Amino acid sequence: VTRASAARICGAARLTEATIWMGDLIADEDPAVRDAAVRALAQLGGRRAVDLLMASAASIPPYRLAISLARAASDVDIEALMRQPASERAAVATVLACGLRRDVLRVSPLLGIAHDRRWPKQVRIAACKALAMIGDRAAADGLKRLCELESDPQVKKAAERAHRRLIKRAVTR
C-alpha cells in the first residue's frame, strides 16, 4: 500500500527524478503497486517513461499500455514506435494510443498499416479501431476499400465496423 501510494504521489507531483524508481516498481509482485507505477509513468511522460513502459510491455495489460502510451508519449515517440515496434503487442498498443489521442496526423500511416498484409492481423485490426476512434472523414474511403478488398474475415469485420462508425459520425455532424 505504501509503495503504491508513493508511486501515485510521484506521478501526481510530476517528479521526473522518480522515473527510474517507477521502472523498478513495474516489476513489483503486488499488482496494485505495478498498476500505480504504470499510471505514474503515464503522468510523468517523456522518453524515459516511454522506454520503461515499452520494456515492460509484456507484463502490462494491453489496454493499460495503450492508455499509458497515449498519455506519456510525444508525437516523436509515437512516430518512432510506429516505425519500429519492439513486438506485436507493442505495435498494437502504439496504434491504439494513436486512436486514443485522436491523432489526425496518423490517419495515413494507420490506413497504410490496415491495408498492409505484412503487418500481423492484430495490428491491422487495432489500426481499424484507431481510425474509428480518431473519427476523421478522410479515412472513410480507405476503410471502404479495405472492406471491399480484404480477404481476412476478422480484419474485414474490423474495417466494416470502423467504416460504419465513421459514416454514423459524419451523418450526425
Short mmCIF file of N, CA and C in Angstrom, two decimals:
data_model
loop_
_atom_site.label_atom_id
_atom_site.label_comp_id
_atom_site.label_asym_id
_atom_site.label_seq_id
_atom_site.Cartn_x
_atom_site.Cartn_y
_atom_site.Cartn_z
N VAL A 1 0.83 -1.19 0.00
CA VAL A 1 0.00 0.00 0.00
C VAL A 1 0.88 1.25 0.00
N THR A 2 1.94 1.23 0.77
CA THR A 2 2.82 2.40 0.87
C THR A 2 3.52 2.67 -0.46
N ARG A 3 4.04 1.61 -1.10
CA ARG A 3 4.73 1.80 -2.38
C ARG A 3 3.78 2.30 -3.45
N ALA A 4 2.56 1.77 -3.47
CA ALA A 4 1.57 2.22 -4.45
C ALA A 4 1.21 3.68 -4.21
N SER A 5 1.04 4.06 -2.97
CA SER A 5 0.73 5.46 -2.64
C SER A 5 1.88 6.38 -3.03
N ALA A 6 3.10 5.94 -2.76
CA ALA A 6 4.27 6.74 -3.12
C ALA A 6 4.36 6.92 -4.64
N ALA A 7 4.06 5.86 -5.38
CA ALA A 7 4.08 5.96 -6.84
C ALA A 7 3.03 6.95 -7.33
N ARG A 8 1.83 6.89 -6.74
CA ARG A 8 0.77 7.84 -7.13
C ARG A 8 1.17 9.28 -6.83
N ILE A 9 1.80 9.50 -5.70
CA ILE A 9 2.23 10.85 -5.32
C ILE A 9 3.31 11.35 -6.29
N CYS A 10 4.27 10.49 -6.62
CA CYS A 10 5.33 10.89 -7.55
C CYS A 10 4.76 11.25 -8.92
N GLY A 11 3.78 10.49 -9.36
CA GLY A 11 3.14 10.79 -10.65
C GLY A 11 2.36 12.09 -10.60
N ALA A 12 1.59 12.27 -9.54
CA ALA A 12 0.78 13.48 -9.40
C ALA A 12 1.64 14.72 -9.26
N ALA A 13 2.77 14.59 -8.58
CA ALA A 13 3.68 15.73 -8.38
C ALA A 13 4.63 15.92 -9.57
N ARG A 14 4.55 15.02 -10.53
CA ARG A 14 5.41 15.07 -11.72
C ARG A 14 6.90 15.07 -11.36
N LEU A 15 7.26 14.20 -10.45
CA LEU A 15 8.65 14.07 -10.02
C LEU A 15 9.41 13.20 -11.03
N THR A 16 9.95 13.83 -12.05
CA THR A 16 10.63 13.08 -13.11
C THR A 16 11.86 12.34 -12.58
N GLU A 17 12.40 12.80 -11.45
CA GLU A 17 13.54 12.10 -10.85
C GLU A 17 13.16 10.69 -10.40
N ALA A 18 11.87 10.45 -10.22
CA ALA A 18 11.39 9.14 -9.74
C ALA A 18 11.13 8.16 -10.88
N THR A 19 11.40 8.57 -12.11
CA THR A 19 11.10 7.71 -13.27
C THR A 19 11.79 6.36 -13.17
N ILE A 20 13.06 6.35 -12.82
CA ILE A 20 13.81 5.09 -12.71
C ILE A 20 13.20 4.20 -11.63
N TRP A 21 12.83 4.80 -10.52
CA TRP A 21 12.21 4.05 -9.43
C TRP A 21 10.89 3.43 -9.88
N MET A 22 10.12 4.17 -10.70
CA MET A 22 8.86 3.63 -11.23
C MET A 22 9.13 2.39 -12.08
N GLY A 23 10.24 2.43 -12.81
CA GLY A 23 10.63 1.27 -13.61
C GLY A 23 10.85 0.04 -12.74
N ASP A 24 11.42 0.25 -11.56
CA ASP A 24 11.61 -0.86 -10.61
C ASP A 24 10.26 -1.35 -10.07
N LEU A 25 9.35 -0.41 -9.83
CA LEU A 25 8.05 -0.78 -9.26
C LEU A 25 7.17 -1.54 -10.25
N ILE A 26 7.43 -1.39 -11.55
CA ILE A 26 6.65 -2.14 -12.54
C ILE A 26 6.87 -3.64 -12.36
N ALA A 27 8.02 -4.01 -11.83
CA ALA A 27 8.34 -5.43 -11.62
C ALA A 27 7.93 -5.93 -10.23
N ASP A 28 7.26 -5.10 -9.44
CA ASP A 28 6.85 -5.48 -8.08
C ASP A 28 5.86 -6.66 -8.14
N GLU A 29 5.86 -7.47 -7.08
CA GLU A 29 4.94 -8.62 -7.07
C GLU A 29 3.50 -8.22 -6.77
N ASP A 30 3.29 -7.06 -6.19
CA ASP A 30 1.94 -6.59 -5.85
C ASP A 30 1.30 -5.91 -7.07
N PRO A 31 0.16 -6.43 -7.56
CA PRO A 31 -0.48 -5.84 -8.75
C PRO A 31 -0.89 -4.38 -8.56
N ALA A 32 -1.26 -4.00 -7.35
CA ALA A 32 -1.64 -2.60 -7.10
C ALA A 32 -0.44 -1.67 -7.26
N VAL A 33 0.72 -2.13 -6.83
CA VAL A 33 1.95 -1.33 -6.97
C VAL A 33 2.32 -1.23 -8.45
N ARG A 34 2.24 -2.35 -9.16
CA ARG A 34 2.55 -2.32 -10.60
C ARG A 34 1.63 -1.35 -11.34
N ASP A 35 0.34 -1.42 -11.06
CA ASP A 35 -0.63 -0.54 -11.72
C ASP A 35 -0.36 0.92 -11.38
N ALA A 36 -0.06 1.21 -10.13
CA ALA A 36 0.24 2.59 -9.72
C ALA A 36 1.50 3.10 -10.42
N ALA A 37 2.50 2.23 -10.58
CA ALA A 37 3.74 2.63 -11.26
C ALA A 37 3.49 2.93 -12.74
N VAL A 38 2.69 2.10 -13.39
CA VAL A 38 2.38 2.32 -14.81
C VAL A 38 1.62 3.63 -14.98
N ARG A 39 0.65 3.86 -14.11
CA ARG A 39 -0.13 5.11 -14.18
C ARG A 39 0.76 6.32 -13.90
N ALA A 40 1.68 6.19 -12.95
CA ALA A 40 2.59 7.29 -12.64
C ALA A 40 3.51 7.59 -13.82
N LEU A 41 4.01 6.56 -14.48
CA LEU A 41 4.85 6.78 -15.66
C LEU A 41 4.07 7.49 -16.75
N ALA A 42 2.79 7.16 -16.89
CA ALA A 42 1.96 7.84 -17.88
C ALA A 42 1.83 9.32 -17.54
N GLN A 43 1.69 9.63 -16.26
CA GLN A 43 1.60 11.03 -15.85
C GLN A 43 2.92 11.76 -16.02
N LEU A 44 4.02 11.08 -15.71
CA LEU A 44 5.33 11.72 -15.82
C LEU A 44 5.68 12.01 -17.27
N GLY A 45 5.40 11.06 -18.15
CA GLY A 45 5.68 11.24 -19.56
C GLY A 45 7.18 11.34 -19.85
N GLY A 46 7.49 11.59 -21.10
CA GLY A 46 8.88 11.73 -21.50
C GLY A 46 9.45 10.45 -22.08
N ARG A 47 10.59 10.60 -22.70
CA ARG A 47 11.23 9.49 -23.40
C ARG A 47 11.58 8.33 -22.46
N ARG A 48 12.11 8.66 -21.28
CA ARG A 48 12.49 7.59 -20.34
C ARG A 48 11.28 6.81 -19.87
N ALA A 49 10.18 7.50 -19.61
CA ALA A 49 8.95 6.82 -19.18
C ALA A 49 8.44 5.90 -20.27
N VAL A 50 8.47 6.39 -21.52
CA VAL A 50 8.02 5.57 -22.65
C VAL A 50 8.92 4.34 -22.80
N ASP A 51 10.22 4.53 -22.68
CA ASP A 51 11.15 3.39 -22.78
C ASP A 51 10.88 2.35 -21.69
N LEU A 52 10.61 2.80 -20.47
CA LEU A 52 10.32 1.87 -19.38
C LEU A 52 9.00 1.14 -19.62
N LEU A 53 8.00 1.86 -20.12
CA LEU A 53 6.71 1.22 -20.43
C LEU A 53 6.88 0.15 -21.51
N MET A 54 7.63 0.48 -22.55
CA MET A 54 7.80 -0.47 -23.65
C MET A 54 8.67 -1.65 -23.23
N ALA A 55 9.63 -1.42 -22.35
CA ALA A 55 10.47 -2.53 -21.86
C ALA A 55 9.64 -3.52 -21.03
N SER A 56 8.59 -3.02 -20.41
CA SER A 56 7.73 -3.87 -19.58
C SER A 56 6.42 -4.22 -20.28
N ALA A 57 6.35 -4.03 -21.57
CA ALA A 57 5.10 -4.22 -22.32
C ALA A 57 4.49 -5.60 -22.12
N ALA A 58 5.32 -6.61 -21.97
CA ALA A 58 4.81 -7.98 -21.83
C ALA A 58 4.06 -8.19 -20.52
N SER A 59 4.38 -7.40 -19.50
CA SER A 59 3.74 -7.60 -18.20
C SER A 59 2.63 -6.60 -17.90
N ILE A 60 2.39 -5.67 -18.80
CA ILE A 60 1.34 -4.66 -18.61
C ILE A 60 0.13 -5.06 -19.45
N PRO A 61 -1.08 -5.02 -18.88
CA PRO A 61 -2.27 -5.34 -19.69
C PRO A 61 -2.34 -4.43 -20.92
N PRO A 62 -2.75 -4.97 -22.07
CA PRO A 62 -2.72 -4.18 -23.32
C PRO A 62 -3.50 -2.87 -23.25
N TYR A 63 -4.68 -2.89 -22.62
CA TYR A 63 -5.46 -1.65 -22.55
C TYR A 63 -4.73 -0.59 -21.72
N ARG A 64 -4.09 -1.00 -20.63
CA ARG A 64 -3.37 -0.06 -19.77
C ARG A 64 -2.13 0.47 -20.49
N LEU A 65 -1.46 -0.39 -21.26
CA LEU A 65 -0.29 0.04 -22.02
C LEU A 65 -0.68 1.08 -23.06
N ALA A 66 -1.78 0.86 -23.77
CA ALA A 66 -2.23 1.82 -24.79
C ALA A 66 -2.60 3.16 -24.16
N ILE A 67 -3.32 3.12 -23.05
CA ILE A 67 -3.71 4.36 -22.36
C ILE A 67 -2.47 5.10 -21.86
N SER A 68 -1.53 4.36 -21.28
CA SER A 68 -0.32 4.98 -20.75
C SER A 68 0.53 5.59 -21.86
N LEU A 69 0.63 4.89 -22.98
CA LEU A 69 1.37 5.45 -24.12
C LEU A 69 0.71 6.71 -24.65
N ALA A 70 -0.61 6.68 -24.72
CA ALA A 70 -1.33 7.85 -25.22
C ALA A 70 -1.04 9.08 -24.36
N ARG A 71 -0.86 8.86 -23.07
CA ARG A 71 -0.60 9.98 -22.16
C ARG A 71 0.87 10.35 -22.10
N ALA A 72 1.76 9.37 -22.10
CA ALA A 72 3.18 9.62 -21.84
C ALA A 72 3.98 10.01 -23.08
N ALA A 73 3.61 9.47 -24.23
CA ALA A 73 4.45 9.61 -25.42
C ALA A 73 4.22 10.93 -26.14
N SER A 74 5.31 11.48 -26.66
CA SER A 74 5.22 12.65 -27.53
C SER A 74 4.92 12.18 -28.95
N ASP A 75 4.65 13.10 -29.84
CA ASP A 75 4.43 12.74 -31.24
C ASP A 75 5.65 12.04 -31.83
N VAL A 76 6.83 12.49 -31.46
CA VAL A 76 8.07 11.88 -31.95
C VAL A 76 8.19 10.45 -31.44
N ASP A 77 7.85 10.23 -30.18
CA ASP A 77 7.90 8.88 -29.61
C ASP A 77 6.93 7.95 -30.34
N ILE A 78 5.72 8.43 -30.56
CA ILE A 78 4.71 7.62 -31.26
C ILE A 78 5.19 7.27 -32.66
N GLU A 79 5.74 8.26 -33.35
CA GLU A 79 6.25 8.04 -34.71
C GLU A 79 7.33 6.96 -34.71
N ALA A 80 8.26 7.05 -33.77
CA ALA A 80 9.34 6.06 -33.69
C ALA A 80 8.80 4.67 -33.36
N LEU A 81 7.84 4.60 -32.46
CA LEU A 81 7.27 3.31 -32.08
C LEU A 81 6.47 2.69 -33.22
N MET A 82 5.84 3.53 -34.04
CA MET A 82 5.08 3.00 -35.18
C MET A 82 6.02 2.47 -36.27
N ARG A 83 7.16 3.12 -36.43
CA ARG A 83 8.09 2.68 -37.48
C ARG A 83 8.80 1.38 -37.12
N GLN A 84 9.20 1.25 -35.87
CA GLN A 84 9.93 0.05 -35.45
C GLN A 84 9.43 -0.44 -34.10
N PRO A 85 8.28 -1.10 -34.09
CA PRO A 85 7.78 -1.62 -32.81
C PRO A 85 8.63 -2.80 -32.34
N ALA A 86 8.77 -2.91 -31.04
CA ALA A 86 9.59 -3.98 -30.46
C ALA A 86 8.92 -5.35 -30.58
N SER A 87 7.59 -5.36 -30.58
CA SER A 87 6.86 -6.62 -30.65
C SER A 87 5.47 -6.34 -31.22
N GLU A 88 4.73 -7.40 -31.47
CA GLU A 88 3.36 -7.24 -31.95
C GLU A 88 2.51 -6.54 -30.89
N ARG A 89 2.71 -6.92 -29.65
CA ARG A 89 1.97 -6.30 -28.54
C ARG A 89 2.26 -4.80 -28.46
N ALA A 90 3.51 -4.42 -28.63
CA ALA A 90 3.89 -3.01 -28.61
C ALA A 90 3.28 -2.27 -29.79
N ALA A 91 3.24 -2.92 -30.95
CA ALA A 91 2.64 -2.30 -32.13
C ALA A 91 1.15 -2.06 -31.93
N VAL A 92 0.45 -3.05 -31.37
CA VAL A 92 -0.99 -2.90 -31.11
C VAL A 92 -1.22 -1.74 -30.14
N ALA A 93 -0.45 -1.68 -29.07
CA ALA A 93 -0.61 -0.61 -28.08
C ALA A 93 -0.32 0.76 -28.69
N THR A 94 0.70 0.85 -29.52
CA THR A 94 1.05 2.12 -30.15
C THR A 94 -0.04 2.59 -31.09
N VAL A 95 -0.56 1.68 -31.88
CA VAL A 95 -1.62 2.02 -32.83
C VAL A 95 -2.88 2.47 -32.08
N LEU A 96 -3.23 1.75 -31.03
CA LEU A 96 -4.40 2.14 -30.23
C LEU A 96 -4.17 3.48 -29.52
N ALA A 97 -2.93 3.74 -29.12
CA ALA A 97 -2.62 5.03 -28.49
C ALA A 97 -2.88 6.18 -29.46
N CYS A 98 -2.59 5.97 -30.74
CA CYS A 98 -2.90 7.00 -31.75
C CYS A 98 -4.40 7.28 -31.78
N GLY A 99 -5.19 6.23 -31.69
CA GLY A 99 -6.64 6.41 -31.68
C GLY A 99 -7.12 7.11 -30.42
N LEU A 100 -6.56 6.74 -29.28
CA LEU A 100 -6.95 7.36 -28.02
C LEU A 100 -6.60 8.85 -28.00
N ARG A 101 -5.51 9.20 -28.68
CA ARG A 101 -5.10 10.61 -28.75
C ARG A 101 -5.90 11.39 -29.80
N ARG A 102 -6.70 10.67 -30.59
CA ARG A 102 -7.44 11.26 -31.71
C ARG A 102 -6.48 12.04 -32.61
N ASP A 103 -5.38 11.38 -32.93
CA ASP A 103 -4.28 11.99 -33.67
C ASP A 103 -4.55 11.95 -35.18
N VAL A 104 -5.10 13.04 -35.70
CA VAL A 104 -5.48 13.12 -37.12
C VAL A 104 -4.26 12.98 -38.03
N LEU A 105 -3.09 13.38 -37.56
CA LEU A 105 -1.89 13.27 -38.38
C LEU A 105 -1.50 11.81 -38.64
N ARG A 106 -2.03 10.90 -37.88
CA ARG A 106 -1.69 9.47 -38.04
C ARG A 106 -2.69 8.71 -38.91
N VAL A 107 -3.66 9.40 -39.50
CA VAL A 107 -4.66 8.70 -40.32
C VAL A 107 -4.00 7.97 -41.49
N SER A 108 -3.14 8.64 -42.23
CA SER A 108 -2.50 8.00 -43.39
C SER A 108 -1.65 6.79 -42.99
N PRO A 109 -0.76 6.93 -41.99
CA PRO A 109 0.00 5.73 -41.60
C PRO A 109 -0.88 4.60 -41.08
N LEU A 110 -1.95 4.94 -40.37
CA LEU A 110 -2.86 3.89 -39.87
C LEU A 110 -3.58 3.20 -41.01
N LEU A 111 -3.99 3.96 -42.01
CA LEU A 111 -4.61 3.33 -43.19
C LEU A 111 -3.60 2.41 -43.88
N GLY A 112 -2.35 2.86 -43.95
CA GLY A 112 -1.31 2.02 -44.54
C GLY A 112 -1.13 0.72 -43.79
N ILE A 113 -1.13 0.79 -42.47
CA ILE A 113 -1.00 -0.42 -41.65
C ILE A 113 -2.20 -1.33 -41.85
N ALA A 114 -3.40 -0.75 -41.87
CA ALA A 114 -4.61 -1.56 -42.03
C ALA A 114 -4.62 -2.30 -43.36
N HIS A 115 -4.11 -1.68 -44.41
CA HIS A 115 -4.11 -2.30 -45.74
C HIS A 115 -2.94 -3.26 -45.97
N ASP A 116 -1.85 -3.09 -45.25
CA ASP A 116 -0.62 -3.84 -45.50
C ASP A 116 -0.68 -5.22 -44.85
N ARG A 117 -0.72 -6.26 -45.67
CA ARG A 117 -0.84 -7.63 -45.17
C ARG A 117 0.44 -8.15 -44.51
N ARG A 118 1.52 -7.39 -44.61
CA ARG A 118 2.76 -7.79 -43.94
C ARG A 118 2.68 -7.57 -42.43
N TRP A 119 1.79 -6.67 -41.99
CA TRP A 119 1.60 -6.43 -40.55
C TRP A 119 0.80 -7.59 -39.97
N PRO A 120 1.05 -7.96 -38.72
CA PRO A 120 0.24 -9.01 -38.08
C PRO A 120 -1.24 -8.62 -38.03
N LYS A 121 -2.09 -9.63 -38.04
CA LYS A 121 -3.54 -9.41 -38.08
C LYS A 121 -4.02 -8.52 -36.93
N GLN A 122 -3.53 -8.76 -35.72
CA GLN A 122 -3.99 -7.97 -34.56
C GLN A 122 -3.62 -6.49 -34.69
N VAL A 123 -2.49 -6.21 -35.30
CA VAL A 123 -2.08 -4.81 -35.50
C VAL A 123 -3.00 -4.16 -36.53
N ARG A 124 -3.34 -4.89 -37.58
CA ARG A 124 -4.24 -4.35 -38.61
C ARG A 124 -5.63 -4.08 -38.04
N ILE A 125 -6.11 -4.98 -37.20
CA ILE A 125 -7.41 -4.79 -36.55
C ILE A 125 -7.35 -3.57 -35.63
N ALA A 126 -6.27 -3.45 -34.88
CA ALA A 126 -6.10 -2.29 -33.99
C ALA A 126 -6.05 -0.99 -34.79
N ALA A 127 -5.45 -1.02 -35.97
CA ALA A 127 -5.40 0.18 -36.82
C ALA A 127 -6.80 0.59 -37.24
N CYS A 128 -7.64 -0.38 -37.57
CA CYS A 128 -9.04 -0.07 -37.92
C CYS A 128 -9.76 0.56 -36.73
N LYS A 129 -9.56 -0.01 -35.55
CA LYS A 129 -10.19 0.54 -34.35
C LYS A 129 -9.70 1.96 -34.08
N ALA A 130 -8.41 2.18 -34.26
CA ALA A 130 -7.84 3.51 -34.02
C ALA A 130 -8.41 4.52 -35.00
N LEU A 131 -8.58 4.12 -36.25
CA LEU A 131 -9.17 5.03 -37.24
C LEU A 131 -10.60 5.40 -36.86
N ALA A 132 -11.33 4.44 -36.32
CA ALA A 132 -12.69 4.73 -35.86
C ALA A 132 -12.67 5.69 -34.67
N MET A 133 -11.71 5.51 -33.78
CA MET A 133 -11.60 6.40 -32.61
C MET A 133 -11.26 7.82 -33.03
N ILE A 134 -10.37 7.94 -34.01
CA ILE A 134 -9.97 9.28 -34.47
C ILE A 134 -11.16 9.98 -35.10
N GLY A 135 -11.91 9.25 -35.91
CA GLY A 135 -13.15 9.79 -36.47
C GLY A 135 -12.96 10.80 -37.59
N ASP A 136 -11.84 10.76 -38.28
CA ASP A 136 -11.60 11.69 -39.38
C ASP A 136 -12.23 11.15 -40.66
N ARG A 137 -13.02 11.98 -41.31
CA ARG A 137 -13.72 11.56 -42.54
C ARG A 137 -12.76 11.15 -43.65
N ALA A 138 -11.53 11.64 -43.60
CA ALA A 138 -10.54 11.31 -44.63
C ALA A 138 -10.26 9.80 -44.67
N ALA A 139 -10.54 9.10 -43.61
CA ALA A 139 -10.28 7.66 -43.56
C ALA A 139 -11.40 6.84 -44.17
N ALA A 140 -12.54 7.44 -44.44
CA ALA A 140 -13.72 6.69 -44.89
C ALA A 140 -13.47 5.93 -46.19
N ASP A 141 -12.88 6.58 -47.18
CA ASP A 141 -12.65 5.91 -48.47
C ASP A 141 -11.66 4.75 -48.34
N GLY A 142 -10.59 4.97 -47.58
CA GLY A 142 -9.61 3.90 -47.38
C GLY A 142 -10.20 2.71 -46.65
N LEU A 143 -11.05 2.98 -45.67
CA LEU A 143 -11.70 1.87 -44.95
C LEU A 143 -12.70 1.15 -45.84
N LYS A 144 -13.40 1.90 -46.69
CA LYS A 144 -14.36 1.27 -47.60
C LYS A 144 -13.64 0.34 -48.57
N ARG A 145 -12.49 0.80 -49.09
CA ARG A 145 -11.70 -0.05 -49.99
C ARG A 145 -11.23 -1.31 -49.26
N LEU A 146 -10.83 -1.14 -48.01
CA LEU A 146 -10.38 -2.29 -47.23
C LEU A 146 -11.53 -3.28 -47.04
N CYS A 147 -12.73 -2.77 -46.79
CA CYS A 147 -13.91 -3.64 -46.64
C CYS A 147 -14.15 -4.45 -47.91
N GLU A 148 -13.96 -3.83 -49.05
CA GLU A 148 -14.24 -4.48 -50.33
C GLU A 148 -13.16 -5.49 -50.72
N LEU A 149 -11.89 -5.20 -50.41
CA LEU A 149 -10.79 -5.99 -50.95
C LEU A 149 -10.18 -6.99 -49.96
N GLU A 150 -10.44 -6.84 -48.69
CA GLU A 150 -9.78 -7.67 -47.68
C GLU A 150 -10.27 -9.12 -47.71
N SER A 151 -9.31 -10.05 -47.63
CA SER A 151 -9.67 -11.47 -47.64
C SER A 151 -9.79 -12.05 -46.22
N ASP A 152 -9.09 -11.46 -45.26
CA ASP A 152 -9.16 -11.95 -43.88
C ASP A 152 -10.47 -11.49 -43.24
N PRO A 153 -11.31 -12.43 -42.78
CA PRO A 153 -12.63 -12.04 -42.26
C PRO A 153 -12.58 -11.16 -41.00
N GLN A 154 -11.59 -11.37 -40.14
CA GLN A 154 -11.51 -10.56 -38.92
C GLN A 154 -11.11 -9.12 -39.23
N VAL A 155 -10.16 -8.94 -40.11
CA VAL A 155 -9.74 -7.59 -40.50
C VAL A 155 -10.88 -6.91 -41.25
N LYS A 156 -11.54 -7.67 -42.11
CA LYS A 156 -12.67 -7.11 -42.86
C LYS A 156 -13.78 -6.65 -41.92
N LYS A 157 -14.08 -7.45 -40.91
CA LYS A 157 -15.11 -7.09 -39.93
C LYS A 157 -14.72 -5.81 -39.17
N ALA A 158 -13.45 -5.72 -38.77
CA ALA A 158 -12.98 -4.53 -38.06
C ALA A 158 -13.06 -3.29 -38.95
N ALA A 159 -12.73 -3.46 -40.23
CA ALA A 159 -12.80 -2.34 -41.17
C ALA A 159 -14.25 -1.92 -41.40
N GLU A 160 -15.15 -2.89 -41.51
CA GLU A 160 -16.57 -2.56 -41.69
C GLU A 160 -17.12 -1.82 -40.48
N ARG A 161 -16.76 -2.26 -39.30
CA ARG A 161 -17.20 -1.57 -38.07
C ARG A 161 -16.68 -0.14 -38.03
N ALA A 162 -15.41 0.01 -38.33
CA ALA A 162 -14.80 1.35 -38.31
C ALA A 162 -15.45 2.25 -39.35
N HIS A 163 -15.72 1.70 -40.53
CA HIS A 163 -16.35 2.48 -41.60
C HIS A 163 -17.76 2.91 -41.18
N ARG A 164 -18.52 1.98 -40.62
CA ARG A 164 -19.87 2.33 -40.15
C ARG A 164 -19.83 3.43 -39.09
N ARG A 165 -18.88 3.32 -38.20
CA ARG A 165 -18.75 4.33 -37.14
C ARG A 165 -18.40 5.70 -37.72
N LEU A 166 -17.53 5.72 -38.72
CA LEU A 166 -17.18 6.99 -39.37
C LEU A 166 -18.37 7.59 -40.10
N ILE A 167 -19.11 6.76 -40.82
CA ILE A 167 -20.28 7.23 -41.56
C ILE A 167 -21.34 7.75 -40.58
N LYS A 168 -21.54 7.03 -39.49
CA LYS A 168 -22.52 7.45 -38.49
C LYS A 168 -22.15 8.81 -37.90
N ARG A 169 -20.87 9.01 -37.63
CA ARG A 169 -20.40 10.30 -37.11
C ARG A 169 -20.60 11.42 -38.13
N ALA A 170 -20.33 11.12 -39.40
CA ALA A 170 -20.45 12.14 -40.44
C ALA A 170 -21.90 12.57 -40.60
N VAL A 171 -22.83 11.64 -40.46
CA VAL A 171 -24.26 11.95 -40.61
C VAL A 171 -24.76 12.78 -39.43
N THR A 172 -24.28 12.48 -38.22
CA THR A 172 -24.76 13.20 -37.04
C THR A 172 -24.16 14.60 -36.90
N ARG A 173 -23.10 14.88 -37.63
CA ARG A 173 -22.48 16.22 -37.53
C ARG A 173 -23.15 17.21 -38.42
#
